[in-house]
PDB file of C-alpha atoms in Angstrom:
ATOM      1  CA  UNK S  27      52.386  16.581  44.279  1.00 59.00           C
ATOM      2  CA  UNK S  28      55.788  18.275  45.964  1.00 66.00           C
ATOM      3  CA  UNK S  29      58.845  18.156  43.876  1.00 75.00           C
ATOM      4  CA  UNK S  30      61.667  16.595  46.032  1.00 79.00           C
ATOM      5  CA  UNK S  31      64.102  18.871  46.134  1.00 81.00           C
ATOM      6  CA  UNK S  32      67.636  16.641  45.295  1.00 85.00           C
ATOM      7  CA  UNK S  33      70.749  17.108  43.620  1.00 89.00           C
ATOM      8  CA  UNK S  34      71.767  14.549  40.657  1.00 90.00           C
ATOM      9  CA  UNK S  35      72.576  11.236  42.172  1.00 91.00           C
ATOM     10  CA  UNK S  36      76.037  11.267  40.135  1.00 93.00           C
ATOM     11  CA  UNK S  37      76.716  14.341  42.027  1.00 93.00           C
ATOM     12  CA  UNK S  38      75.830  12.892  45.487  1.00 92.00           C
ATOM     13  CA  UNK S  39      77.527   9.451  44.879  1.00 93.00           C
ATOM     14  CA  UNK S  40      80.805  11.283  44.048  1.00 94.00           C
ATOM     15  CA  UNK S  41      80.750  13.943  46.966  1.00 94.00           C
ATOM     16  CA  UNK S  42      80.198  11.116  49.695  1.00 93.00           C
ATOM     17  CA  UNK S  43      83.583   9.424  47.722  1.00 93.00           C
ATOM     18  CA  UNK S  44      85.497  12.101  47.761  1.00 94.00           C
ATOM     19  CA  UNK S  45      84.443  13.012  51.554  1.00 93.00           C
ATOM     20  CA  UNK S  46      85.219   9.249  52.432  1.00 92.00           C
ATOM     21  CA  UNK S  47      88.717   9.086  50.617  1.00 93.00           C
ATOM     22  CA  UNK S  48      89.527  12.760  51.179  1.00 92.00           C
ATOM     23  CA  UNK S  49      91.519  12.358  47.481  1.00 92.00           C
ATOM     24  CA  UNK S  50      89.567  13.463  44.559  1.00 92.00           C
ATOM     25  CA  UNK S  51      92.420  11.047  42.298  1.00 92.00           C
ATOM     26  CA  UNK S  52      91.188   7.984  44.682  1.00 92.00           C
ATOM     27  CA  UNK S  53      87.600   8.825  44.610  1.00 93.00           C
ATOM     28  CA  UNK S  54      87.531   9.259  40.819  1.00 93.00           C
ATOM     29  CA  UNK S  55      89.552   5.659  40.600  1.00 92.00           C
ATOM     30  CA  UNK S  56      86.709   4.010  43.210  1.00 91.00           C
ATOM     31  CA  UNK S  57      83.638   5.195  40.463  1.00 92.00           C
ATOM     32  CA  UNK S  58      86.292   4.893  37.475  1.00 93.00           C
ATOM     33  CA  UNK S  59      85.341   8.423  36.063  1.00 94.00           C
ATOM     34  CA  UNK S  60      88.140  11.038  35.590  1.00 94.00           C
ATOM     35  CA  UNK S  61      89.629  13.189  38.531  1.00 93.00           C
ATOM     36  CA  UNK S  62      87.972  16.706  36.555  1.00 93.00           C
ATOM     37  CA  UNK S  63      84.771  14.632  36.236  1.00 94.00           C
ATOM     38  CA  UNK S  64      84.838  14.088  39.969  1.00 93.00           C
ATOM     39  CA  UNK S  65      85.947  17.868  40.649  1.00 93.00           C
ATOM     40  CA  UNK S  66      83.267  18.589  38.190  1.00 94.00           C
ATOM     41  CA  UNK S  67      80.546  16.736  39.919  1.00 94.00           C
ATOM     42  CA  UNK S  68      81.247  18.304  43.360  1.00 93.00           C
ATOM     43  CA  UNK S  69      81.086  21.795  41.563  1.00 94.00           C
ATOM     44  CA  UNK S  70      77.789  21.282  40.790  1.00 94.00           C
ATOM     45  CA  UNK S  71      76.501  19.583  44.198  1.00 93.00           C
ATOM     46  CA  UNK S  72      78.133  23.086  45.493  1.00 92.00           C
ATOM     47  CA  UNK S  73      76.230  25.175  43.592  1.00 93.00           C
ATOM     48  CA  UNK S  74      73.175  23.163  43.933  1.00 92.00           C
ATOM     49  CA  UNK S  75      73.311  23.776  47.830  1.00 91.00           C
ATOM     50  CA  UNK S  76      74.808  27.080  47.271  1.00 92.00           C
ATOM     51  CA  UNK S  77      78.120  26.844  49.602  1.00 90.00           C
ATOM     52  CA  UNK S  78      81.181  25.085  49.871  1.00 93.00           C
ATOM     53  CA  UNK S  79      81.666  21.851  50.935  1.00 93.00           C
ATOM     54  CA  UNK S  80      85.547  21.352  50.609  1.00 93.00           C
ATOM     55  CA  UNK S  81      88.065  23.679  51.654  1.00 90.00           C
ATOM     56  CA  UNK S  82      92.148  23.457  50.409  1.00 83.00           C
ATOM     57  CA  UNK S  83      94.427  23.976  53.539  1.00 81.00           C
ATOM     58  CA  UNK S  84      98.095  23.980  52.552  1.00 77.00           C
ATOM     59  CA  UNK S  85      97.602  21.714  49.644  1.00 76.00           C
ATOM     60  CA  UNK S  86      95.283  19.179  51.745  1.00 86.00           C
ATOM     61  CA  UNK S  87      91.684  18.659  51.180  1.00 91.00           C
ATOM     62  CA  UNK S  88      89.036  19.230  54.353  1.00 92.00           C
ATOM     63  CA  UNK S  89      85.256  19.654  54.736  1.00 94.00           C
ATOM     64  CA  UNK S  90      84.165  22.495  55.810  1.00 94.00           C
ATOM     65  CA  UNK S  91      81.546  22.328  58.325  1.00 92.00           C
ATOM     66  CA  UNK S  92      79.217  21.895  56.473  1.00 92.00           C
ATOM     67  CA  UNK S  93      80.458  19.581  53.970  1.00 92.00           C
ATOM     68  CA  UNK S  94      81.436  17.494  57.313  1.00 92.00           C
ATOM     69  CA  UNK S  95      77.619  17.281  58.310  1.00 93.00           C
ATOM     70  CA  UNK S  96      76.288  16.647  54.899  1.00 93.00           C
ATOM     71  CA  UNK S  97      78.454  13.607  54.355  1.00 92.00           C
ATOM     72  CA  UNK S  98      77.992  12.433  57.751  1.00 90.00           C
ATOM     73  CA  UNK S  99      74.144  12.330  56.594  1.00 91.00           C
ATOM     74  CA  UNK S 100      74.385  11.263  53.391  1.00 91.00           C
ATOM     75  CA  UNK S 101      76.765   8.206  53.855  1.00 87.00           C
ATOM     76  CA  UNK S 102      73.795   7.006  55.660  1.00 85.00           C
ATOM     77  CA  UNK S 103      71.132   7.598  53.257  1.00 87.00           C
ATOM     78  CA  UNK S 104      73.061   5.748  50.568  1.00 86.00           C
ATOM     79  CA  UNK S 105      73.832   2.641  53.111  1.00 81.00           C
ATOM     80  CA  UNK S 106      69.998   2.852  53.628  1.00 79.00           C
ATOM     81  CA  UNK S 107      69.304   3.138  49.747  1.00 83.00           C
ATOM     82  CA  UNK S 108      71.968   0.607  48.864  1.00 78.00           C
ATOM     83  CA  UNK S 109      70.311  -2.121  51.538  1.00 72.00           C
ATOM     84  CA  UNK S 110      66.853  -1.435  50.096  1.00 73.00           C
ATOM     85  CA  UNK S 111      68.191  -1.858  46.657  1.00 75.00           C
ATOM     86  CA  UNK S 112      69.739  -5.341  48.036  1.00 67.00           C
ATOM     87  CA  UNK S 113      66.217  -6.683  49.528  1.00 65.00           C
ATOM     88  CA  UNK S 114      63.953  -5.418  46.507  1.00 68.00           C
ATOM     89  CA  UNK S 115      66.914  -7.492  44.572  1.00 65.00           C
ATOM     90  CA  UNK S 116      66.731 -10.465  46.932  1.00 60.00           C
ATOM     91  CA  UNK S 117      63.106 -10.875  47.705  1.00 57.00           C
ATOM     92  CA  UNK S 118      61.518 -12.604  44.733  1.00 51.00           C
ATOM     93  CA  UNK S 119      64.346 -15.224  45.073  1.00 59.00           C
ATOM     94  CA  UNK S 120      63.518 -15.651  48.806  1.00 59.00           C
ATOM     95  CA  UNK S 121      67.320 -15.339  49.623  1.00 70.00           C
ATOM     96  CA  UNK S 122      70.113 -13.330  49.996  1.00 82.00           C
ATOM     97  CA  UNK S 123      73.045 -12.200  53.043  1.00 87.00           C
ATOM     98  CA  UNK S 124      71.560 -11.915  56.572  1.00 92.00           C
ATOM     99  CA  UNK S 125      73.821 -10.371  58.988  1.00 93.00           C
ATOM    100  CA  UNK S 126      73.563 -11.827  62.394  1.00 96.00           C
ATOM    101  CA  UNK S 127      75.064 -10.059  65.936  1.00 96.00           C
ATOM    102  CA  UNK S 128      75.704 -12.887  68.086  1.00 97.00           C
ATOM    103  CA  UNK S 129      76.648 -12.486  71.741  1.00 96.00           C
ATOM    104  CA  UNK S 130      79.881 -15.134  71.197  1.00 95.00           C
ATOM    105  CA  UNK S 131      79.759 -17.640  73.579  1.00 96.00           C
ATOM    106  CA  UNK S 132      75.719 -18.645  72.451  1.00 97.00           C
ATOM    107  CA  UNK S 133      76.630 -18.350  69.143  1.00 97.00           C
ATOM    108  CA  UNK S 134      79.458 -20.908  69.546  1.00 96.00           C
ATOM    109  CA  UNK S 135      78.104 -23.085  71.660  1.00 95.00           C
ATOM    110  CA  UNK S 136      74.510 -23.208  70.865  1.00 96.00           C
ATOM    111  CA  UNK S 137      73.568 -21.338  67.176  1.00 97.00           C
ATOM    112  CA  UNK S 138      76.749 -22.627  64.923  1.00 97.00           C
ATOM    113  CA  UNK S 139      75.984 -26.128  65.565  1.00 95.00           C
ATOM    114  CA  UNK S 140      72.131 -26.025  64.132  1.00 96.00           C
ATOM    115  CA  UNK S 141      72.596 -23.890  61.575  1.00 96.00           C
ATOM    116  CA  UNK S 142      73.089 -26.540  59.217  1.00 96.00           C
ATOM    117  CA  UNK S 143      69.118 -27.105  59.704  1.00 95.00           C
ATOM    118  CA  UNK S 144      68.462 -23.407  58.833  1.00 96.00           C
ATOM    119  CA  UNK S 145      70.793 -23.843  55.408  1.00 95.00           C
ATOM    120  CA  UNK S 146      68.737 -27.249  54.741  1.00 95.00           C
ATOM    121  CA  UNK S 147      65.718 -25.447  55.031  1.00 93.00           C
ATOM    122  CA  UNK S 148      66.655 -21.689  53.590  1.00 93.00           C
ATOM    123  CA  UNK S 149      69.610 -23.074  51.378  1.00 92.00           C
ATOM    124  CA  UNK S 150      69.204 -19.015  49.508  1.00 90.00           C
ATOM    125  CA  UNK S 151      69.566 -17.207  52.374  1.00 92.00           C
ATOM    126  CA  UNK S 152      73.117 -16.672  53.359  1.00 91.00           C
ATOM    127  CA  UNK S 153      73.680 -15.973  57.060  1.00 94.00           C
ATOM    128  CA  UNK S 154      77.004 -13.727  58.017  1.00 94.00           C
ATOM    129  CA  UNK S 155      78.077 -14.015  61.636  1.00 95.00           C
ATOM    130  CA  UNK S 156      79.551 -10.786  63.821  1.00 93.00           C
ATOM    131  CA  UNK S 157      80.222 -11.356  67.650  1.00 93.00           C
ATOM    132  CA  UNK S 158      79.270  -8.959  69.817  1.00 89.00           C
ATOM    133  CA  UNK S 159      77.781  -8.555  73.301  1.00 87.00           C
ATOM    134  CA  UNK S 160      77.123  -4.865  73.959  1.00 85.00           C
ATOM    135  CA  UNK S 161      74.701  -2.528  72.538  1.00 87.00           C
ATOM    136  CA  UNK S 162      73.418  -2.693  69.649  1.00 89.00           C
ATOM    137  CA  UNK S 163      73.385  -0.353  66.634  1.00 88.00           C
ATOM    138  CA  UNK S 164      72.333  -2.104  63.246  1.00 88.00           C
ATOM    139  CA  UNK S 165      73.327   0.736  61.323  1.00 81.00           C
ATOM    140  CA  UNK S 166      77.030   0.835  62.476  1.00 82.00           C
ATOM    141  CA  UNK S 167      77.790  -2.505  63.369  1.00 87.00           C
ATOM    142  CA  UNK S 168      76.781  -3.271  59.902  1.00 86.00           C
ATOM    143  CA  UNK S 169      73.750  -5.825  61.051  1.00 91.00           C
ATOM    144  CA  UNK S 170      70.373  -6.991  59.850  1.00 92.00           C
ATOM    145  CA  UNK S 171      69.554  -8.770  63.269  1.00 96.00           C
ATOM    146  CA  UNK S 172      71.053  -9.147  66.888  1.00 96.00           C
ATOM    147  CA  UNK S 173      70.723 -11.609  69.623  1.00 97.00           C
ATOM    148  CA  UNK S 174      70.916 -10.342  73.023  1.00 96.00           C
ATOM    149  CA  UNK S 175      70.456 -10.775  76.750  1.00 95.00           C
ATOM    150  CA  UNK S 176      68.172  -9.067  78.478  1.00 91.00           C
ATOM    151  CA  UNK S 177      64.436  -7.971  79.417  1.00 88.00           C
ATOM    152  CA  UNK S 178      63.334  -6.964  75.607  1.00 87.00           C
ATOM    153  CA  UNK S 179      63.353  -3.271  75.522  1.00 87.00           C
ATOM    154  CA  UNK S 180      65.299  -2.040  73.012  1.00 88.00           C
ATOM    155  CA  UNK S 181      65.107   1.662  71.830  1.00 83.00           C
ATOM    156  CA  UNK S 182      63.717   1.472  67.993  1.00 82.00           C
ATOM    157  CA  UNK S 183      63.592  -2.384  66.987  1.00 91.00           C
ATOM    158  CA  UNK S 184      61.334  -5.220  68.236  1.00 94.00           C
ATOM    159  CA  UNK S 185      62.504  -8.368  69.676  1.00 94.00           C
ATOM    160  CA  UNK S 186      61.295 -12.050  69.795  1.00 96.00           C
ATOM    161  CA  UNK S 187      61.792 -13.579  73.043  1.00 95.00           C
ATOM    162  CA  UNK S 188      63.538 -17.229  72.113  1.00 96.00           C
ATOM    163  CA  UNK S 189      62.416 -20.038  74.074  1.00 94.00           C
ATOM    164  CA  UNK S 190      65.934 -20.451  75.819  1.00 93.00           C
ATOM    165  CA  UNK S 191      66.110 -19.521  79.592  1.00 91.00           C
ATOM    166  CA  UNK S 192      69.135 -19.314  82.425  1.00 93.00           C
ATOM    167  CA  UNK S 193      68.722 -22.309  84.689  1.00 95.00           C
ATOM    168  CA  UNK S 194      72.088 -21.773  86.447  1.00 96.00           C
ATOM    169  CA  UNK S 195      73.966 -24.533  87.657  1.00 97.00           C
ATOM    170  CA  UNK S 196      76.953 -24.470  89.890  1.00 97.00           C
ATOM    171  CA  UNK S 197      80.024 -26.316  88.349  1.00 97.00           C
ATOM    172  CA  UNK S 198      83.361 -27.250  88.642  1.00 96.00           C
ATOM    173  CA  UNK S 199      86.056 -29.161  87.196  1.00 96.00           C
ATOM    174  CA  UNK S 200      86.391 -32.864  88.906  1.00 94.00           C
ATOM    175  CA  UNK S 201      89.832 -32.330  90.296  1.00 92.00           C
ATOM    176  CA  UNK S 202      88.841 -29.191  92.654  1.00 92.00           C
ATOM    177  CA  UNK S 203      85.894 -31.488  93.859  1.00 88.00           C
ATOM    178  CA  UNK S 204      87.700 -34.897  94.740  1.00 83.00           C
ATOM    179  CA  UNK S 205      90.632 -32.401  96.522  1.00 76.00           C
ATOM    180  CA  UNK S 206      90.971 -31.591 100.149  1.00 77.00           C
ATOM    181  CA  UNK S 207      87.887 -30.234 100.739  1.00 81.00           C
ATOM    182  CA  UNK S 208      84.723 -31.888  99.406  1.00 81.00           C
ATOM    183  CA  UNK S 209      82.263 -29.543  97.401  1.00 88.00           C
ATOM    184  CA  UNK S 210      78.857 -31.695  98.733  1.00 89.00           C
ATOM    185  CA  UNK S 211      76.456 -29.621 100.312  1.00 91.00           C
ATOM    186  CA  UNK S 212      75.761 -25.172  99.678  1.00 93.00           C
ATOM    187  CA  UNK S 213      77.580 -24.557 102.983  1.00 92.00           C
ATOM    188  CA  UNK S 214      80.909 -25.564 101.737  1.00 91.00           C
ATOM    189  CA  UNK S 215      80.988 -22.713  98.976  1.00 93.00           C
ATOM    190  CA  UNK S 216      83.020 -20.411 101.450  1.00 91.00           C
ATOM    191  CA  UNK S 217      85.556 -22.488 101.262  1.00 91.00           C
ATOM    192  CA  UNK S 218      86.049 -21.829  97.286  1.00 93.00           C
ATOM    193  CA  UNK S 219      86.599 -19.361  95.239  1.00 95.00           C
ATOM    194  CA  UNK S 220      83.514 -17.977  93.263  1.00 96.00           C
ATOM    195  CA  UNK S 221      84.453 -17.453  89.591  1.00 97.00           C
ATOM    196  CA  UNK S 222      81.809 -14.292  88.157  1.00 96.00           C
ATOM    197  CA  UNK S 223      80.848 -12.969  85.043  1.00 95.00           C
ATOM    198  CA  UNK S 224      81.216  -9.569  84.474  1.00 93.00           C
ATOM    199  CA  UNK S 225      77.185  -9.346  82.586  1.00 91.00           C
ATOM    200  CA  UNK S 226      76.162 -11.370  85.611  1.00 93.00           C
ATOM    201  CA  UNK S 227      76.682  -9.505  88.456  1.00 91.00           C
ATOM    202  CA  UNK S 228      73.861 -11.257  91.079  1.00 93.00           C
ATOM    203  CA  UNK S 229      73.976 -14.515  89.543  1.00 94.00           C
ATOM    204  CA  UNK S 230      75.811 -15.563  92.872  1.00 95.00           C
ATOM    205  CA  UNK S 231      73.693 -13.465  95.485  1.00 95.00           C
ATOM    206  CA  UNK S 232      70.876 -14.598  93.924  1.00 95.00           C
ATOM    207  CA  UNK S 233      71.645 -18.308  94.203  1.00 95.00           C
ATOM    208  CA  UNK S 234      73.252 -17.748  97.281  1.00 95.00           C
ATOM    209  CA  UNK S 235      69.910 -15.960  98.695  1.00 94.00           C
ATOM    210  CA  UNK S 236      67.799 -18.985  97.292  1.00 94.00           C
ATOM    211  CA  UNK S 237      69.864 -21.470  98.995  1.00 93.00           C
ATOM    212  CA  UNK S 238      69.537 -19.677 102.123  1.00 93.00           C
ATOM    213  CA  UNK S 239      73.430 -19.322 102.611  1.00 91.00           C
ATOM    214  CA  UNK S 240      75.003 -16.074 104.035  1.00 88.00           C
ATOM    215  CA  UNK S 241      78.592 -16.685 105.066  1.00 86.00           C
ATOM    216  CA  UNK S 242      79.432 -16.770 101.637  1.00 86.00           C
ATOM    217  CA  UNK S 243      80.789 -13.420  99.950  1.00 88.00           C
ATOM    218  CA  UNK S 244      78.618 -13.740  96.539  1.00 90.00           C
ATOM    219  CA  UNK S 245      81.194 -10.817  95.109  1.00 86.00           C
ATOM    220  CA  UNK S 246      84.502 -12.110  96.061  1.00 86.00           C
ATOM    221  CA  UNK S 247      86.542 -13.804  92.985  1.00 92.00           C
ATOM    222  CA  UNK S 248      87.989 -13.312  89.687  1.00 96.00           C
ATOM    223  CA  UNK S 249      85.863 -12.152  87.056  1.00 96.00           C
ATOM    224  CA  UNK S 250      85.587 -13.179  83.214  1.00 96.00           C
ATOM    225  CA  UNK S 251      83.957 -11.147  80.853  1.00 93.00           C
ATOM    226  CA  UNK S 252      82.713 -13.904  78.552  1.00 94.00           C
ATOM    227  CA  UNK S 253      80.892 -17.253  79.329  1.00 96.00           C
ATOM    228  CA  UNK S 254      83.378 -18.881  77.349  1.00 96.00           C
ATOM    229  CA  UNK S 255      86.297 -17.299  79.478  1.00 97.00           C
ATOM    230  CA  UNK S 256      84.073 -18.267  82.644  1.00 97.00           C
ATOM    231  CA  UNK S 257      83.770 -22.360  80.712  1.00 97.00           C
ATOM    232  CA  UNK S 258      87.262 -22.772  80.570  1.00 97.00           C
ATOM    233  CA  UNK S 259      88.202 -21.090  84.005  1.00 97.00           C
ATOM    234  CA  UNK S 260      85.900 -23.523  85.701  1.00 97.00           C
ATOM    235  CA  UNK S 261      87.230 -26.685  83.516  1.00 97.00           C
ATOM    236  CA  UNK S 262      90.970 -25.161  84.642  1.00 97.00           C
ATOM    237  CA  UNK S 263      90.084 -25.626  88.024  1.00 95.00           C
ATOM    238  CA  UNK S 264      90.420 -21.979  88.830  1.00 96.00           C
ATOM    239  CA  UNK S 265      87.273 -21.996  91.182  1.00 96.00           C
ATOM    240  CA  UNK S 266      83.649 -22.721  91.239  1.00 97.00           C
ATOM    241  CA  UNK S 267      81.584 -21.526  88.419  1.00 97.00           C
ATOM    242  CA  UNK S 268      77.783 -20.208  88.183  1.00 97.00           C
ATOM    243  CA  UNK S 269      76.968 -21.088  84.323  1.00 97.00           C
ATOM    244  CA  UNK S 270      73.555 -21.773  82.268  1.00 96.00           C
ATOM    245  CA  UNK S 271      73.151 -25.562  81.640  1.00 96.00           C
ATOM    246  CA  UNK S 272      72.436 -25.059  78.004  1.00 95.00           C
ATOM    247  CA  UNK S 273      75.992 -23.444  77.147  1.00 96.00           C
ATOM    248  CA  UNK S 274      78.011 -26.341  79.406  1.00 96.00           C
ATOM    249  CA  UNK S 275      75.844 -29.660  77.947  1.00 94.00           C
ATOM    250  CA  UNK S 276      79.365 -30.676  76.595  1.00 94.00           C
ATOM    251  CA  UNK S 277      81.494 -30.519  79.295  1.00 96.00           C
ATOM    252  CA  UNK S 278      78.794 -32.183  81.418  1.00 96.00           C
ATOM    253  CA  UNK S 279      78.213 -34.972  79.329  1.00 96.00           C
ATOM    254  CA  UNK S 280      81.602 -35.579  78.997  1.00 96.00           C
ATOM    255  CA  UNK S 281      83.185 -34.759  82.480  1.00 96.00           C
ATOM    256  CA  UNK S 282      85.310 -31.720  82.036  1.00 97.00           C
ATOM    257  CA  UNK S 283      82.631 -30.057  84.288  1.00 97.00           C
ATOM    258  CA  UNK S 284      80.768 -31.380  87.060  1.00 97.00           C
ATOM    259  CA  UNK S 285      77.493 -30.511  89.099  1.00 96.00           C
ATOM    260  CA  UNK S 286      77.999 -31.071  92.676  1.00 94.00           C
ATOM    261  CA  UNK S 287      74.984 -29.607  94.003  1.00 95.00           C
ATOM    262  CA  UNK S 288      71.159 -29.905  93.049  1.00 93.00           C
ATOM    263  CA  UNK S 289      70.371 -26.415  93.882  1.00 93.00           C
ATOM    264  CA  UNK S 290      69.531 -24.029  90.693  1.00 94.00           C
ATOM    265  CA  UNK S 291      68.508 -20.966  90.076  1.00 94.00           C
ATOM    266  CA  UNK S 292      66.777 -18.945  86.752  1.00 94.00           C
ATOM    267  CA  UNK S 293      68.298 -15.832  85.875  1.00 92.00           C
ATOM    268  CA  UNK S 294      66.059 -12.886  85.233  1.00 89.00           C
ATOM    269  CA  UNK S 295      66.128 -11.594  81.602  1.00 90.00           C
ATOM    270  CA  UNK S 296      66.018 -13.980  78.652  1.00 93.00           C
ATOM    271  CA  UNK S 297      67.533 -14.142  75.253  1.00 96.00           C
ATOM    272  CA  UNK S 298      66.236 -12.214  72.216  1.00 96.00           C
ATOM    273  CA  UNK S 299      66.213 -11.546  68.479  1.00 97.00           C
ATOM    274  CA  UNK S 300      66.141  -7.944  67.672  1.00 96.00           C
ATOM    275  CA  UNK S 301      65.593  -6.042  64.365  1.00 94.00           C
ATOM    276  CA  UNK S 302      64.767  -2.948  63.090  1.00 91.00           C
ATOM    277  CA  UNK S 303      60.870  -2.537  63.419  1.00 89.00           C
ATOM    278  CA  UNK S 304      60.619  -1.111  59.598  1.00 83.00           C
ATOM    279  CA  UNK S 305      62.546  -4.209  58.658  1.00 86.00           C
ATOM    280  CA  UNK S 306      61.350  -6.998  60.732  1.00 89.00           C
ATOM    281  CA  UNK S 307      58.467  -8.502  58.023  1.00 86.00           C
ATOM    282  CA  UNK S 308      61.510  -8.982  55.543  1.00 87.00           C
ATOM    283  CA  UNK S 309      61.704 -12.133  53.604  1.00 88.00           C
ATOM    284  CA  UNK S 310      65.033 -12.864  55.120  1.00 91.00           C
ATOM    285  CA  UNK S 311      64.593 -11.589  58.914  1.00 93.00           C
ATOM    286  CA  UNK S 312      61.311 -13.770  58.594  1.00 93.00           C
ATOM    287  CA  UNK S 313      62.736 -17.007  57.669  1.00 94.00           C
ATOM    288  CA  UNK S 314      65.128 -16.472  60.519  1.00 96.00           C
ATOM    289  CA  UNK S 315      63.285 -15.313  63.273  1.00 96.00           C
ATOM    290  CA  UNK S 316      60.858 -18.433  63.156  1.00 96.00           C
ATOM    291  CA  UNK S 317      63.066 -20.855  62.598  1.00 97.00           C
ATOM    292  CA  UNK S 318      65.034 -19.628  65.364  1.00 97.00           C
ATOM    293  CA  UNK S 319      61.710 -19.355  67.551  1.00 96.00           C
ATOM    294  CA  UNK S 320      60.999 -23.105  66.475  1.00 95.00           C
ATOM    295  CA  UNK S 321      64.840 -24.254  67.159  1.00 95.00           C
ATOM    296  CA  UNK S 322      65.126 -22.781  70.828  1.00 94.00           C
ATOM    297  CA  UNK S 323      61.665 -24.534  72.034  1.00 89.00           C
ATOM    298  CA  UNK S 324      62.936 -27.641  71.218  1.00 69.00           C
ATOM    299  CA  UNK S 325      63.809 -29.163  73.896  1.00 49.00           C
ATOM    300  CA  UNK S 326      65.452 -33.178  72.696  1.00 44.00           C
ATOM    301  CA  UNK S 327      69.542 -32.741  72.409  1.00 43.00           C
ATOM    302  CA  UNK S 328      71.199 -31.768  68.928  1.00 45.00           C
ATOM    303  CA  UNK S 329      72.116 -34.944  68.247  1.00 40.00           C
ATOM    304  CA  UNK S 330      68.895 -36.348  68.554  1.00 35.00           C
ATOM    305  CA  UNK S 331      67.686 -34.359  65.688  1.00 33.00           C
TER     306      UNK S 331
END
């Protein structure tokens, strides 16, 4: 059987310190050892790998380049060994933190308001919410699991298609339609402005296309970066919106936004839960990816429930 070949953990712990605080006095304070037991420690990593790792530069402490690439390397390894730690700790008790990425406007409008059945159901599982809507990187963003937009490839991670899709609906606030010029049929879209979402660039030429309209410049209007920006533009009267009917049930059932036309179209791409593959039969990722699964193919309103 091969020997790994590793330095003392002590020794590893209190070089990725020091590298992280640049201070051996702060270091020593984080792992409440002495500042010589923390100079000590790094002696002995040094000699272990046989070079220097540190550098003193006018009284200031630097990596050398080295030093700069092994902490860079082992930070990670002791995230990963710290979050294994966590799980092995948290599986027989079928709980503990789940991190969630959340693009921001589903989360608000559609995941925050059922979680109260996942805590009913997993009251030991404690989910932590981050917004974010761009690419995804579990490791730095600090994540267990992400929920996207998008066809389902993700580089390293699988992904759970939920049962949610994009039936866009063209909207605006009651005030632009009762004004001058009456928003009834798909031919009077030229005469408003065409609010677009930055992460939904053909929404409009696709609609457009399917209603067989072409004097109508699909590209031409201000453009919002988040659904929720593009929500409250729409209920501001700033123009005529393209949105998903499941994000805007509120401000249709109460009036803020109405649907002047019949005519709908399904975006391409769908929403997703990712994870890390080598993580993905977790207790914890488990218990969330089905009950999410089950939650988005229901299909009677939240309040019905």
């Amino acid at each position: 059987m091969r020997r790994r070949l590793l330095p003392s953990l002590t020794a590893l712990r209190t070089f990725e310190a020091v590298a992280r605080c640049m201070s051996f006095t702060e270091a020593a304070g984080e792992l409440n050892v002495t500042q010589s037991a923390a100079s000590r420690q790094v002696r002995i990593l040094e000699e272990y790998v046989g070079g220097s790792l540190f550098v003193r530069t006018r009284g200031r402490l630097e990596l050398t380049d080295e030093g700069r690439i092994y902490a860079a390397e082992l930070k990670d390894a002791l995230d990963r060994m710290e979050f294994a730690t966590l799980q092995a700790m948290a599986y027989e008790r079928g709980g503990g933190v789940l991190r969630v990425g959340v693009l921001p406007t589903f989360g608000t409008r559609w995941l925050i308001p059922r979680l109260s059945r996942f805590s009913k159901a997993h009251p030991k599982i404690t989910l932590n919410l981050n917004a974010g809507d761009g690419a995804v990187d579990f490791g730095m963003q600090g994540i267990d699991v992400a929920i996207r937009f998008g066809s389902g490839q993700w580089p390293d991670a699988v992904s759970y298609r939920l049962g949610l899709s994009e039936e866009m609906v063209v909207v605006c606030s009651p005030d632009l339609r009762a004004g001058d010029r009456a928003l009834t049929s798909p031919e009077e879209l030229r005469h408003f402005v065409l609010l677009q979402h930055t992460t939904r660039p053909q929404a409009w030429s696709q609609w457009l296309a399917e209603a067989r309209i072409d004097d109508a410049d699909p590209a031409v209007g201000p453009s919002f970066e988040h659904f929720f920006m593009l929500i409250q533009a729409a209920v501001a009267g700033l123009g005529v919106a393209l949105l998903p009917r499941f994000l805007i049930a509120d401000e249709l059932r109460t009036g803020a936004l109405v649907a002047p036309l019949a005519q709908t179209t399904v975006y391409e791409g769908g929403y997703y839960l990712i994870c890390p593959a080598a993580r993905k039969e977790l207790t914890k990722i488990r218990a969330f990816r089905d009950w999410l699964l089950e939650e988005s193919a229901v299909t009677t309103p939240l309040d019905a429930a």
